CSV table of C-alpha atoms in Angstrom, one decimal:
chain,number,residue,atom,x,y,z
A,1,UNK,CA,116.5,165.3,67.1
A,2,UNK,CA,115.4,167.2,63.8
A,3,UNK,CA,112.5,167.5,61.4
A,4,UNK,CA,112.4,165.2,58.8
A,5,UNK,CA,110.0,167.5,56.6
A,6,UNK,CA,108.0,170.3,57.5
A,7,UNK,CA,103.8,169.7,56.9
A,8,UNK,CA,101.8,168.4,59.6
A,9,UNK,CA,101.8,164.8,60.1
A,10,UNK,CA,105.7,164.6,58.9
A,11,UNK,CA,107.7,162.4,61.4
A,12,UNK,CA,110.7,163.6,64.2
A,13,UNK,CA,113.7,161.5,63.3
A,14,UNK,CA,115.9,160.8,66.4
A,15,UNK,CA,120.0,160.5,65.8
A,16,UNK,CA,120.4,157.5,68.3
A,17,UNK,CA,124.1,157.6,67.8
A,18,UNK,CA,124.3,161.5,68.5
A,19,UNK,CA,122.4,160.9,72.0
A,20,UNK,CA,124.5,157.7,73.0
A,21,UNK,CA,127.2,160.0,72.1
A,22,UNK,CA,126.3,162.7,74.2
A,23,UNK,CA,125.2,160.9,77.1
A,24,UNK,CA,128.4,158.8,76.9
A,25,UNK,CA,130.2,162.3,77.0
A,26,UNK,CA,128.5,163.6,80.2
A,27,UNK,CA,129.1,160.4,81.9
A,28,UNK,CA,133.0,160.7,81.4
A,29,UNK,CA,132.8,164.0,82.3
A,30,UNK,CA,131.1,163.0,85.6
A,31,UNK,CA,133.1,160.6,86.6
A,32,UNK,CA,136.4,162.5,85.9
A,33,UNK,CA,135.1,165.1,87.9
A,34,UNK,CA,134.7,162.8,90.9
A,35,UNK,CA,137.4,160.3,90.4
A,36,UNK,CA,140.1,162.6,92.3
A,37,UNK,CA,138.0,162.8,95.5
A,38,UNK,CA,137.1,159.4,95.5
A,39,UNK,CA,140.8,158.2,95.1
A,40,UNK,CA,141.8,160.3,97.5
A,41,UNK,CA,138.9,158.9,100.0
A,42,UNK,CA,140.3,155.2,99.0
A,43,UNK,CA,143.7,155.8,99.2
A,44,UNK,CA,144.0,154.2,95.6
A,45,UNK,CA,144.5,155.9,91.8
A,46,UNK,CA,141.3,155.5,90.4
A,47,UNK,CA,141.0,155.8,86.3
A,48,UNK,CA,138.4,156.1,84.1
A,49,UNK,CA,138.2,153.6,81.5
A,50,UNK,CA,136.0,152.1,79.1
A,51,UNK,CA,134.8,148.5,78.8
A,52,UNK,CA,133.0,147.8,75.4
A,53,UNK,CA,130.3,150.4,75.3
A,54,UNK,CA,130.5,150.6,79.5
A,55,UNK,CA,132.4,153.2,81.3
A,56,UNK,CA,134.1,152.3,84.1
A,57,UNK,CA,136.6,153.2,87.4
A,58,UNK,CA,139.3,150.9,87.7
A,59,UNK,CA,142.5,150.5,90.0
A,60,UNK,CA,145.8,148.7,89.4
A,61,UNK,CA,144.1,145.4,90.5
A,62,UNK,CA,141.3,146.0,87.1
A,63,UNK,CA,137.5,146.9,87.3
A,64,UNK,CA,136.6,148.2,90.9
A,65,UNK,CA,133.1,150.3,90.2
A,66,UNK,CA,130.8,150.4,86.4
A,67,UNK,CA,129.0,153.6,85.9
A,68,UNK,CA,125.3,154.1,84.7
A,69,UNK,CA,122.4,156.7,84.2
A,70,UNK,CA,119.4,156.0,86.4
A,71,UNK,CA,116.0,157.0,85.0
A,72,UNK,CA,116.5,160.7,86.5
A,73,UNK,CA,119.8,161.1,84.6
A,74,UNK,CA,122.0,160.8,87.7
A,75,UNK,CA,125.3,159.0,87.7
A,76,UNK,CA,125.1,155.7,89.2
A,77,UNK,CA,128.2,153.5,90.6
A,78,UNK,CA,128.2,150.1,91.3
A,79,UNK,CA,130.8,148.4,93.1
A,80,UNK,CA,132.2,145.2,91.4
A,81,UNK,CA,134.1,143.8,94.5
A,82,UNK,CA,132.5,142.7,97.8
A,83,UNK,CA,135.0,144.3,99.5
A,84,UNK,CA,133.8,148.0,97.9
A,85,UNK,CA,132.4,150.2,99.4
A,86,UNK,CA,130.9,153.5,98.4
């Protein structure tokens, strides 16, 4: 976020793409930091990948858990597969 002039009254512009960027960032960083442990808990590689603007964990066998922000800024995984479980 920066100023876009400096009187009172001027307006705060926001750099959406710097954010998404950032926030995009942390989550891969979250995820590789917990994909060892949880492939070692499965007993499968796990990788982190992305999906058009998604990030996800995937196996050999494609997309096995997508990865989100809830509205407290914690990561969020949700299983894909019925047979998933977390």
């Amino acid at each position: 976020m920066r100023p876009s002039g400096t009187e009172p009254g001027d307006f705060v512009e926001y750099d959406m793409d710097l954010y998404e960027a950032q926030r995009r960032n942390r989550m891969r960083a979250a995820l590789e930091a917990s994909r060892v442990e949880m492939s070692r808990e499965l007993g499968i590689e796990l990788r982190v990948a992305s999906e058009g603007n998604n990030l996800v964990l995937a196996d050999a066998e494609g997309i096995r858990y997508r990865a989100s922000l809830n509205h407290e800024g914690r990561l969020v995984l949700t299983a894909t597969r019925g047979a998933s479980l977390l």
